[in-house]
Amino acid sequence: MLFNFAMVPLEEVQPWGKPGRLSLSWFGLTDSQYWVQAGTSVLLEYSDVARRLGSSRYCDYQVVRLYEDVMALLPYVLEPVPADLIQYISGDRSCVLERAAAWHAANSERDDDLYWEIIDDSSTWIGNRSLYFSYLSPSANILMWSDESLVHIEWDNRAKLVDGFCAWSAECGSHSLPRSEFEEEVQSFHKRLMDEMSVRVSRVVAGGLSADVHVDIPGLLREHEQRKLLPASAFELPSSHTDWQAVRKALLAVDCQGSVD
């Protein structure tokens, strides 16, 4: 499976708040270790050094956060990147980033609309295909994008360090899979998470938590029913799909490293 998780036993889930005001929500109840099996590489698995320093084996957080981020990226991931722009998102992007930094420095005193359009158009389309891990320390750098036939997962965690060593076991690499297989993996992730949460929610409703942990039971049940419904729009392109011509114009400006009027 591509997206994997192991939930913390219900009795070990740490409630939020202070003694006397402890609570848990649907989000908090998804406390897990989770990882991404990208071919032979395991993403979000801590390195041996990080584990010797006290880290768990895998990312330790509420797995619904990964789920929400995957679902938010999904329409963009499934929007094929034009062949002439793949060089900007795939492989070693250091030279592209260096040119972008040089352009920003050369135009740092500007505050006009075109300046901000170039910054936005040259980077947002990549951000829309980047998983968000700023809640981790150190974070992880993982991209998901597609061409006409394959979805590509790429990662570069060489700068994510603990005590001078890479924090993650998968430092730099890529993995590709057919678009249909990727969609099936996302649907599987949704089903497995909701199935496990159905069991967990039932246990909470039956009194499976300590009496001093407050849970809004009606709200928990409503949220669970809502989350079980995978939106039909999840696999559709967003209404504001990428303006590739604007992206090309912005990247051309950054490549030239000059001031654009």
mmCIF file of N, CA, C and O in Angstrom, residues 148-248:
data_model
loop_
_atom_site.group_PDB
_atom_site.id
_atom_site.type_symbol
_atom_site.label_atom_id
_atom_site.label_comp_id
_atom_site.label_asym_id
_atom_site.label_seq_id
_atom_site.Cartn_x
_atom_site.Cartn_y
_atom_site.Cartn_z
ATOM 1 N N GLU A 148 0.967 12.632 -18.471
ATOM 2 C CA GLU A 148 -0.247 12.082 -19.061
ATOM 3 C C GLU A 148 -0.530 10.639 -18.632
ATOM 4 O O GLU A 148 -1.668 10.184 -18.691
ATOM 5 N N SER A 149 0.486 9.912 -18.190
ATOM 6 C CA SER A 149 0.274 8.493 -17.891
ATOM 7 C C SER A 149 0.647 8.082 -16.474
ATOM 8 O O SER A 149 0.105 7.097 -15.960
ATOM 9 N N LEU A 150 1.553 8.795 -15.833
ATOM 10 C CA LEU A 150 2.066 8.372 -14.536
ATOM 11 C C LEU A 150 1.937 9.476 -13.487
ATOM 12 O O LEU A 150 1.985 10.672 -13.808
ATOM 13 N N VAL A 151 1.793 9.051 -12.236
ATOM 14 C CA VAL A 151 1.938 9.951 -11.097
ATOM 15 C C VAL A 151 3.338 9.734 -10.528
ATOM 16 O O VAL A 151 3.776 8.596 -10.338
ATOM 17 N N HIS A 152 4.023 10.829 -10.270
ATOM 18 C CA HIS A 152 5.400 10.770 -9.788
ATOM 19 C C HIS A 152 5.458 11.305 -8.350
ATOM 20 O O HIS A 152 4.908 12.365 -8.059
ATOM 21 N N ILE A 153 6.124 10.561 -7.500
ATOM 22 C CA ILE A 153 6.380 10.997 -6.131
ATOM 23 C C ILE A 153 7.879 11.234 -6.015
ATOM 24 O O ILE A 153 8.678 10.337 -6.305
ATOM 25 N N GLU A 154 8.268 12.435 -5.640
ATOM 26 C CA GLU A 154 9.687 12.774 -5.538
ATOM 27 C C GLU A 154 9.961 13.382 -4.169
ATOM 28 O O GLU A 154 9.125 14.105 -3.624
ATOM 29 N N TRP A 155 11.113 13.092 -3.636
ATOM 30 C CA TRP A 155 11.467 13.614 -2.319
ATOM 31 C C TRP A 155 12.939 13.991 -2.276
ATOM 32 O O TRP A 155 13.777 13.417 -2.967
ATOM 33 N N ASP A 156 13.234 15.003 -1.482
ATOM 34 C CA ASP A 156 14.618 15.429 -1.253
ATOM 35 C C ASP A 156 14.707 15.950 0.174
ATOM 36 O O ASP A 156 14.342 17.084 0.463
ATOM 37 N N ASN A 157 15.149 15.083 1.056
ATOM 38 C CA ASN A 157 15.231 15.412 2.478
ATOM 39 C C ASN A 157 16.668 15.585 2.956
ATOM 40 O O ASN A 157 16.938 15.511 4.164
ATOM 41 N N ARG A 158 17.566 15.835 2.025
ATOM 42 C CA ARG A 158 18.972 15.924 2.399
ATOM 43 C C ARG A 158 19.257 17.097 3.328
ATOM 44 O O ARG A 158 20.236 17.057 4.089
ATOM 45 N N ALA A 159 18.417 18.113 3.307
ATOM 46 C CA ALA A 159 18.630 19.279 4.176
ATOM 47 C C ALA A 159 17.845 19.175 5.483
ATOM 48 O O ALA A 159 17.900 20.084 6.311
ATOM 49 N N LYS A 160 17.117 18.082 5.683
ATOM 50 C CA LYS A 160 16.321 17.891 6.895
ATOM 51 C C LYS A 160 17.153 17.095 7.891
ATOM 52 O O LYS A 160 17.249 15.860 7.799
ATOM 53 N N LEU A 161 17.785 17.790 8.827
ATOM 54 C CA LEU A 161 18.825 17.192 9.651
ATOM 55 C C LEU A 161 18.479 17.159 11.140
ATOM 56 O O LEU A 161 17.733 18.009 11.643
ATOM 57 N N VAL A 162 19.056 16.166 11.824
ATOM 58 C CA VAL A 162 19.104 16.131 13.285
ATOM 59 C C VAL A 162 20.555 15.834 13.665
ATOM 60 O O VAL A 162 21.142 14.870 13.187
ATOM 61 N N ASP A 163 21.132 16.701 14.485
ATOM 62 C CA ASP A 163 22.531 16.557 14.886
ATOM 63 C C ASP A 163 23.470 16.400 13.689
ATOM 64 O O ASP A 163 24.457 15.652 13.734
ATOM 65 N N GLY A 164 23.134 17.078 12.584
ATOM 66 C CA GLY A 164 23.981 17.042 11.405
ATOM 67 C C GLY A 164 23.755 15.865 10.491
ATOM 68 O O GLY A 164 24.432 15.744 9.458
ATOM 69 N N PHE A 165 22.848 14.978 10.833
ATOM 70 C CA PHE A 165 22.554 13.801 10.008
ATOM 71 C C PHE A 165 21.121 13.885 9.487
ATOM 72 O O PHE A 165 20.250 14.501 10.105
ATOM 73 N N CYS A 166 20.888 13.231 8.358
ATOM 74 C CA CYS A 166 19.556 13.262 7.766
ATOM 75 C C CYS A 166 18.535 12.664 8.733
ATOM 76 O O CYS A 166 18.766 11.608 9.329
ATOM 77 N N ALA A 167 17.417 13.360 8.885
ATOM 78 C CA ALA A 167 16.388 12.926 9.822
ATOM 79 C C ALA A 167 15.570 11.760 9.301
ATOM 80 O O ALA A 167 14.958 11.026 10.080
ATOM 81 N N TRP A 168 15.550 11.581 7.962
ATOM 82 C CA TRP A 168 14.661 10.589 7.358
ATOM 83 C C TRP A 168 15.461 9.494 6.666
ATOM 84 O O TRP A 168 16.525 9.746 6.095
ATOM 85 N N SER A 169 14.931 8.282 6.672
ATOM 86 C CA SER A 169 15.642 7.164 6.044
ATOM 87 C C SER A 169 15.684 7.316 4.531
ATOM 88 O O SER A 169 16.648 6.880 3.889
ATOM 89 N N ALA A 170 14.649 7.901 3.938
ATOM 90 C CA ALA A 170 14.625 8.155 2.490
ATOM 91 C C ALA A 170 15.129 9.571 2.240
ATOM 92 O O ALA A 170 14.396 10.537 2.468
ATOM 93 N N GLU A 171 16.361 9.696 1.801
ATOM 94 C CA GLU A 171 16.970 11.016 1.668
ATOM 95 C C GLU A 171 16.558 11.709 0.375
ATOM 96 O O GLU A 171 16.129 12.861 0.391
ATOM 97 N N CYS A 172 16.712 11.034 -0.750
ATOM 98 C CA CYS A 172 16.425 11.664 -2.039
ATOM 99 C C CYS A 172 16.085 10.575 -3.047
ATOM 100 O O CYS A 172 16.786 9.566 -3.127
ATOM 101 N N GLY A 173 15.003 10.779 -3.808
ATOM 102 C CA GLY A 173 14.641 9.769 -4.791
ATOM 103 C C GLY A 173 13.287 10.028 -5.406
ATOM 104 O O GLY A 173 12.695 11.094 -5.220
ATOM 105 N N SER A 174 12.798 9.045 -6.135
ATOM 106 C CA SER A 174 11.506 9.194 -6.806
ATOM 107 C C SER A 174 10.875 7.822 -7.010
ATOM 108 O O SER A 174 11.555 6.790 -6.990
ATOM 109 N N HIS A 175 9.568 7.845 -7.206
ATOM 110 C CA HIS A 175 8.805 6.629 -7.479
ATOM 111 C C HIS A 175 7.636 7.014 -8.365
ATOM 112 O O HIS A 175 7.015 8.072 -8.160
ATOM 113 N N SER A 176 7.327 6.194 -9.358
ATOM 114 C CA SER A 176 6.232 6.481 -10.291
ATOM 115 C C SER A 176 5.266 5.300 -10.332
ATOM 116 O O SER A 176 5.673 4.148 -10.187
ATOM 117 N N LEU A 177 4.005 5.605 -10.546
ATOM 118 C CA LEU A 177 2.984 4.579 -10.673
ATOM 119 C C LEU A 177 1.886 5.062 -11.611
ATOM 120 O O LEU A 177 1.693 6.275 -11.774
ATOM 121 N N PRO A 178 1.171 4.153 -12.259
ATOM 122 C CA PRO A 178 0.108 4.564 -13.176
ATOM 123 C C PRO A 178 -0.939 5.414 -12.468
ATOM 124 O O PRO A 178 -1.222 5.223 -11.277
ATOM 125 N N ARG A 179 -1.519 6.342 -13.219
ATOM 126 C CA ARG A 179 -2.515 7.244 -12.641
ATOM 127 C C ARG A 179 -3.668 6.468 -12.008
ATOM 128 O O ARG A 179 -4.124 6.804 -10.907
ATOM 129 N N SER A 180 -4.158 5.428 -12.670
ATOM 130 C CA SER A 180 -5.283 4.656 -12.135
ATOM 131 C C SER A 180 -4.908 3.970 -10.825
ATOM 132 O O SER A 180 -5.718 3.888 -9.891
ATOM 133 N N GLU A 181 -3.674 3.499 -10.729
ATOM 134 C CA GLU A 181 -3.214 2.847 -9.500
ATOM 135 C C GLU A 181 -3.130 3.852 -8.362
ATOM 136 O O GLU A 181 -3.477 3.549 -7.211
ATOM 137 N N PHE A 182 -2.666 5.059 -8.671
ATOM 138 C CA PHE A 182 -2.591 6.100 -7.649
ATOM 139 C C PHE A 182 -3.985 6.432 -7.108
ATOM 140 O O PHE A 182 -4.186 6.565 -5.901
ATOM 141 N N GLU A 183 -4.954 6.570 -8.007
ATOM 142 C CA GLU A 183 -6.319 6.851 -7.574
ATOM 143 C C GLU A 183 -6.843 5.734 -6.682
ATOM 144 O O GLU A 183 -7.520 5.992 -5.676
ATOM 145 N N GLU A 184 -6.541 4.492 -7.036
ATOM 146 C CA GLU A 184 -6.971 3.360 -6.211
ATOM 147 C C GLU A 184 -6.322 3.412 -4.831
ATOM 148 O O GLU A 184 -6.963 3.081 -3.815
ATOM 149 N N GLU A 185 -5.069 3.845 -4.774
ATOM 150 C CA GLU A 185 -4.375 3.951 -3.487
ATOM 151 C C GLU A 185 -5.019 5.026 -2.609
ATOM 152 O O GLU A 185 -5.147 4.858 -1.391
ATOM 153 N N VAL A 186 -5.414 6.128 -3.208
ATOM 154 C CA VAL A 186 -6.076 7.188 -2.443
ATOM 155 C C VAL A 186 -7.427 6.699 -1.930
ATOM 156 O O VAL A 186 -7.792 6.935 -0.768
ATOM 157 N N GLN A 187 -8.175 6.007 -2.772
ATOM 158 C CA GLN A 187 -9.463 5.469 -2.342
ATOM 159 C C GLN A 187 -9.288 4.442 -1.225
ATOM 160 O O GLN A 187 -10.079 4.398 -0.276
ATOM 161 N N SER A 188 -8.233 3.633 -1.320
ATOM 162 C CA SER A 188 -7.938 2.662 -0.273
ATOM 163 C C SER A 188 -7.597 3.361 1.041
ATOM 164 O O SER A 188 -8.040 2.931 2.125
ATOM 165 N N PHE A 189 -6.810 4.420 0.964
ATOM 166 C CA PHE A 189 -6.449 5.209 2.148
ATOM 167 C C PHE A 189 -7.719 5.718 2.825
ATOM 168 O O PHE A 189 -7.894 5.604 4.043
ATOM 169 N N HIS A 190 -8.618 6.284 2.030
ATOM 170 C CA HIS A 190 -9.885 6.789 2.562
ATOM 171 C C HIS A 190 -10.671 5.678 3.250
ATOM 172 O O HIS A 190 -11.119 5.844 4.399
ATOM 173 N N LYS A 191 -10.825 4.541 2.593
ATOM 174 C CA LYS A 191 -11.645 3.459 3.144
ATOM 175 C C LYS A 191 -11.039 2.890 4.424
ATOM 176 O O LYS A 191 -11.748 2.662 5.427
ATOM 177 N N ARG A 192 -9.724 2.649 4.417
ATOM 178 C CA ARG A 192 -9.095 2.075 5.608
ATOM 179 C C ARG A 192 -9.174 3.018 6.804
ATOM 180 O O ARG A 192 -9.433 2.589 7.943
ATOM 181 N N LEU A 193 -8.947 4.314 6.561
ATOM 182 C CA LEU A 193 -9.029 5.280 7.650
ATOM 183 C C LEU A 193 -10.446 5.356 8.208
ATOM 184 O O LEU A 193 -10.661 5.339 9.426
ATOM 185 N N MET A 194 -11.435 5.422 7.328
ATOM 186 C CA MET A 194 -12.813 5.526 7.797
ATOM 187 C C MET A 194 -13.281 4.244 8.479
ATOM 188 O O MET A 194 -14.024 4.302 9.469
ATOM 189 N N ASP A 195 -12.856 3.088 7.984
ATOM 190 C CA ASP A 195 -13.226 1.828 8.627
ATOM 191 C C ASP A 195 -12.660 1.762 10.050
ATOM 192 O O ASP A 195 -13.361 1.365 10.996
ATOM 193 N N GLU A 196 -11.392 2.133 10.206
ATOM 194 C CA GLU A 196 -10.791 2.086 11.534
ATOM 195 C C GLU A 196 -11.413 3.119 12.466
ATOM 196 O O GLU A 196 -11.618 2.867 13.660
ATOM 197 N N MET A 197 -11.743 4.283 11.910
ATOM 198 C CA MET A 197 -12.371 5.304 12.745
ATOM 199 C C MET A 197 -13.804 4.923 13.113
ATOM 200 O O MET A 197 -14.301 5.322 14.171
ATOM 201 N N SER A 198 -14.478 4.163 12.277
ATOM 202 C CA SER A 198 -15.819 3.683 12.634
ATOM 203 C C SER A 198 -15.754 2.843 13.897
ATOM 204 O O SER A 198 -16.584 2.981 14.813
ATOM 205 N N VAL A 199 -14.755 1.967 13.961
ATOM 206 C CA VAL A 199 -14.573 1.130 15.148
ATOM 207 C C VAL A 199 -14.220 2.009 16.345
ATOM 208 O O VAL A 199 -14.764 1.846 17.450
ATOM 209 N N ARG A 200 -13.326 2.952 16.134
ATOM 210 C CA ARG A 200 -12.877 3.817 17.237
ATOM 211 C C ARG A 200 -14.009 4.695 17.758
ATOM 212 O O ARG A 200 -14.181 4.847 18.972
ATOM 213 N N VAL A 201 -14.783 5.268 16.855
ATOM 214 C CA VAL A 201 -15.904 6.112 17.267
ATOM 215 C C VAL A 201 -16.914 5.290 18.069
ATOM 216 O O VAL A 201 -17.433 5.748 19.100
ATOM 217 N N SER A 202 -17.190 4.067 17.630
ATOM 218 C CA SER A 202 -18.121 3.203 18.356
ATOM 219 C C SER A 202 -17.621 2.923 19.768
ATOM 220 O O SER A 202 -18.404 2.921 20.735
ATOM 221 N N ARG A 203 -16.332 2.712 19.912
ATOM 222 C CA ARG A 203 -15.767 2.463 21.234
ATOM 223 C C ARG A 203 -15.871 3.694 22.130
ATOM 224 O O ARG A 203 -16.154 3.576 23.326
ATOM 225 N N VAL A 204 -15.652 4.866 21.551
ATOM 226 C CA VAL A 204 -15.761 6.101 22.334
ATOM 227 C C VAL A 204 -17.203 6.307 22.787
ATOM 228 O O VAL A 204 -17.468 6.643 23.953
ATOM 229 N N VAL A 205 -18.147 6.089 21.878
ATOM 230 C CA VAL A 205 -19.564 6.242 22.216
ATOM 231 C C VAL A 205 -19.956 5.266 23.327
ATOM 232 O O VAL A 205 -20.773 5.589 24.205
ATOM 233 N N ALA A 206 -19.361 4.087 23.330
ATOM 234 C CA ALA A 206 -19.668 3.070 24.330
ATOM 235 C C ALA A 206 -18.953 3.302 25.654
ATOM 236 O O ALA A 206 -19.078 2.492 26.583
ATOM 237 N N GLY A 207 -18.181 4.405 25.750
ATOM 238 C CA GLY A 207 -17.494 4.722 27.002
ATOM 239 C C GLY A 207 -16.071 4.242 27.068
ATOM 240 O O GLY A 207 -15.549 3.988 28.164
ATOM 241 N N GLY A 208 -15.411 4.123 25.938
ATOM 242 C CA GLY A 208 -14.062 3.588 25.896
ATOM 243 C C GLY A 208 -12.977 4.524 26.366
ATOM 244 O O GLY A 208 -11.818 4.112 26.483
ATOM 245 N N LEU A 209 -13.314 5.782 26.654
ATOM 246 C CA LEU A 209 -12.326 6.740 27.154
ATOM 247 C C LEU A 209 -12.539 6.999 28.639
ATOM 248 O O LEU A 209 -13.634 6.764 29.179
ATOM 249 N N SER A 210 -11.502 7.512 29.276
ATOM 250 C CA SER A 210 -11.607 7.884 30.680
ATOM 251 C C SER A 210 -12.717 8.920 30.861
ATOM 252 O O SER A 210 -12.936 9.780 30.003
ATOM 253 N N ALA A 211 -13.407 8.848 31.980
ATOM 254 C CA ALA A 211 -14.547 9.739 32.234
ATOM 255 C C ALA A 211 -14.139 11.206 32.314
ATOM 256 O O ALA A 211 -14.978 12.099 32.147
ATOM 257 N N ASP A 212 -12.849 11.489 32.567
ATOM 258 C CA ASP A 212 -12.428 12.892 32.678
ATOM 259 C C ASP A 212 -12.035 13.494 31.325
ATOM 260 O O ASP A 212 -11.580 14.633 31.268
ATOM 261 N N VAL A 213 -12.206 12.737 30.239
ATOM 262 C CA VAL A 213 -11.939 13.255 28.893
ATOM 263 C C VAL A 213 -13.270 13.566 28.223
ATOM 264 O O VAL A 213 -14.083 12.663 27.971
ATOM 265 N N HIS A 214 -13.488 14.844 27.939
ATOM 266 C CA HIS A 214 -14.757 15.252 27.337
ATOM 267 C C HIS A 214 -14.733 15.018 25.824
ATOM 268 O O HIS A 214 -13.768 15.358 25.143
ATOM 269 N N VAL A 215 -15.801 14.423 25.318
ATOM 270 C CA VAL A 215 -15.992 14.258 23.877
ATOM 271 C C VAL A 215 -17.423 14.676 23.558
ATOM 272 O O VAL A 215 -18.374 14.228 24.212
ATOM 273 N N ASP A 216 -17.566 15.539 22.575
ATOM 274 C CA ASP A 216 -18.892 15.930 22.097
ATOM 275 C C ASP A 216 -19.417 14.780 21.239
ATOM 276 O O ASP A 216 -19.143 14.714 20.042
ATOM 277 N N ILE A 217 -20.137 13.861 21.857
ATOM 278 C CA ILE A 217 -20.563 12.650 21.162
ATOM 279 C C ILE A 217 -21.435 12.954 19.945
ATOM 280 O O ILE A 217 -21.179 12.429 18.842
ATOM 281 N N PRO A 218 -22.489 13.782 20.061
ATOM 282 C CA PRO A 218 -23.281 14.087 18.862
ATOM 283 C C PRO A 218 -22.430 14.702 17.750
ATOM 284 O O PRO A 218 -22.582 14.359 16.574
ATOM 285 N N GLY A 219 -21.528 15.605 18.129
ATOM 286 C CA GLY A 219 -20.659 16.219 17.132
ATOM 287 C C GLY A 219 -19.704 15.222 16.517
ATOM 288 O O GLY A 219 -19.424 15.268 15.310
ATOM 289 N N LEU A 220 -19.192 14.295 17.329
ATOM 290 C CA LEU A 220 -18.289 13.259 16.840
ATOM 291 C C LEU A 220 -18.993 12.382 15.806
ATOM 292 O O LEU A 220 -18.431 12.078 14.746
ATOM 293 N N LEU A 221 -20.211 11.992 16.099
ATOM 294 C CA LEU A 221 -20.965 11.140 15.179
ATOM 295 C C LEU A 221 -21.282 11.874 13.885
ATOM 296 O O LEU A 221 -21.171 11.299 12.790
ATOM 297 N N ARG A 222 -21.658 13.144 13.985
ATOM 298 C CA ARG A 222 -21.950 13.927 12.769
ATOM 299 C C ARG A 222 -20.708 14.057 11.899
ATOM 300 O O ARG A 222 -20.765 13.873 10.681
ATOM 301 N N GLU A 223 -19.588 14.387 12.539
ATOM 302 C CA GLU A 223 -18.352 14.568 11.767
ATOM 303 C C GLU A 223 -17.931 13.266 11.108
ATOM 304 O O GLU A 223 -17.485 13.260 9.949
ATOM 305 N N HIS A 224 -18.080 12.165 11.812
ATOM 306 C CA HIS A 224 -17.676 10.891 11.234
ATOM 307 C C HIS A 224 -18.514 10.563 10.002
ATOM 308 O O HIS A 224 -17.977 10.112 8.978
ATOM 309 N N GLU A 225 -19.804 10.779 10.078
ATOM 310 C CA GLU A 225 -20.671 10.511 8.925
ATOM 311 C C GLU A 225 -20.290 11.399 7.745
ATOM 312 O O GLU A 225 -20.310 10.965 6.587
ATOM 313 N N GLN A 226 -19.934 12.656 8.021
ATOM 314 C CA GLN A 226 -19.537 13.567 6.945
ATOM 315 C C GLN A 226 -18.222 13.133 6.315
ATOM 316 O O GLN A 226 -18.065 13.135 5.093
ATOM 317 N N ARG A 227 -17.271 12.728 7.142
ATOM 318 C CA ARG A 227 -15.949 12.361 6.630
ATOM 319 C C ARG A 227 -15.989 11.042 5.857
ATOM 320 O O ARG A 227 -15.153 10.804 4.997
ATOM 321 N N LYS A 228 -16.930 10.178 6.169
ATOM 322 C CA LYS A 228 -17.034 8.897 5.464
ATOM 323 C C LYS A 228 -17.383 9.076 3.994
ATOM 324 O O LYS A 228 -17.104 8.201 3.170
ATOM 325 N N LEU A 229 -17.982 10.204 3.651
ATOM 326 C CA LEU A 229 -18.396 10.448 2.274
ATOM 327 C C LEU A 229 -17.237 11.048 1.493
ATOM 328 O O LEU A 229 -16.895 12.217 1.671
ATOM 329 N N LEU A 230 -16.602 10.251 0.660
ATOM 330 C CA LEU A 230 -15.523 10.752 -0.189
ATOM 331 C C LEU A 230 -16.145 11.657 -1.243
ATOM 332 O O LEU A 230 -16.981 11.218 -2.043
ATOM 333 N N PRO A 231 -15.795 12.944 -1.258
ATOM 334 C CA PRO A 231 -16.441 13.868 -2.199
ATOM 335 C C PRO A 231 -16.264 13.412 -3.641
ATOM 336 O O PRO A 231 -15.182 12.996 -4.059
ATOM 337 N N ALA A 232 -17.346 13.506 -4.395
ATOM 338 C CA ALA A 232 -17.273 13.128 -5.811
ATOM 339 C C ALA A 232 -16.295 14.015 -6.555
ATOM 340 O O ALA A 232 -15.722 13.625 -7.573
ATOM 341 N N SER A 233 -16.079 15.220 -6.031
ATOM 342 C CA SER A 233 -15.190 16.174 -6.694
ATOM 343 C C SER A 233 -13.717 15.916 -6.402
ATOM 344 O O SER A 233 -12.843 16.583 -6.959
ATOM 345 N N ALA A 234 -13.426 14.939 -5.531
ATOM 346 C CA ALA A 234 -12.039 14.726 -5.114
ATOM 347 C C ALA A 234 -11.113 14.443 -6.279
ATOM 348 O O ALA A 234 -9.957 14.852 -6.289
ATOM 349 N N PHE A 235 -11.611 13.740 -7.306
ATOM 350 C CA PHE A 235 -10.773 13.345 -8.429
ATOM 351 C C PHE A 235 -10.994 14.242 -9.654
ATOM 352 O O PHE A 235 -10.570 13.906 -10.751
ATOM 353 N N GLU A 236 -11.655 15.379 -9.438
ATOM 354 C CA GLU A 236 -11.900 16.310 -10.536
ATOM 355 C C GLU A 236 -10.936 17.488 -10.445
ATOM 356 O O GLU A 236 -10.476 17.857 -9.362
ATOM 357 N N LEU A 237 -10.655 18.087 -11.584
ATOM 358 C CA LEU A 237 -9.798 19.262 -11.582
ATOM 359 C C LEU A 237 -10.476 20.400 -10.847
ATOM 360 O O LEU A 237 -11.698 20.550 -10.915
ATOM 361 N N PRO A 238 -9.705 21.223 -10.106
ATOM 362 C CA PRO A 238 -10.298 22.375 -9.440
ATOM 363 C C PRO A 238 -10.845 23.345 -10.472
ATOM 364 O O PRO A 238 -10.380 23.408 -11.608
ATOM 365 N N SER A 239 -11.861 24.134 -10.082
ATOM 366 C CA SER A 239 -12.460 25.082 -11.018
ATOM 367 C C SER A 239 -11.435 26.094 -11.508
ATOM 368 O O SER A 239 -11.464 26.538 -12.652
ATOM 369 N N SER A 240 -10.511 26.471 -10.623
ATOM 370 C CA SER A 240 -9.450 27.406 -11.020
ATOM 371 C C SER A 240 -8.191 26.608 -11.360
ATOM 372 O O SER A 240 -7.186 26.683 -10.658
ATOM 373 N N HIS A 241 -8.262 25.794 -12.428
ATOM 374 C CA HIS A 241 -7.126 24.953 -12.767
ATOM 375 C C HIS A 241 -5.948 25.807 -13.213
ATOM 376 O O HIS A 241 -6.088 26.977 -13.528
ATOM 377 N N THR A 242 -4.792 25.218 -13.243
ATOM 378 C CA THR A 242 -3.549 25.956 -13.456
ATOM 379 C C THR A 242 -3.528 26.674 -14.794
ATOM 380 O O THR A 242 -3.822 26.089 -15.842
ATOM 381 N N ASP A 243 -3.149 27.942 -14.757
ATOM 382 C CA ASP A 243 -2.961 28.742 -15.969
ATOM 383 C C ASP A 243 -1.520 28.523 -16.429
ATOM 384 O O ASP A 243 -0.595 29.218 -15.995
ATOM 385 N N TRP A 244 -1.333 27.536 -17.290
ATOM 386 C CA TRP A 244 0.031 27.164 -17.666
ATOM 387 C C TRP A 244 0.737 28.266 -18.446
ATOM 388 O O TRP A 244 1.973 28.397 -18.364
ATOM 389 N N GLN A 245 0.005 29.063 -19.202
ATOM 390 C CA GLN A 245 0.654 30.168 -19.918
ATOM 391 C C GLN A 245 1.214 31.190 -18.942
ATOM 392 O O GLN A 245 2.305 31.743 -19.150
ATOM 393 N N ALA A 246 0.469 31.468 -17.867
ATOM 394 C CA ALA A 246 0.967 32.394 -16.846
ATOM 395 C C ALA A 246 2.194 31.819 -16.160
ATOM 396 O O ALA A 246 3.144 32.557 -15.842
ATOM 397 N N VAL A 247 2.196 30.509 -15.934
ATOM 398 C CA VAL A 247 3.356 29.853 -15.330
ATOM 399 C C VAL A 247 4.576 30.003 -16.239
ATOM 400 O O VAL A 247 5.677 30.350 -15.790
ATOM 401 N N ARG A 248 4.381 29.764 -17.540
ATOM 402 C CA ARG A 248 5.499 29.882 -18.484
ATOM 403 C C ARG A 248 6.060 31.305 -18.503
ATOM 404 O O ARG A 248 7.278 31.508 -18.513
#
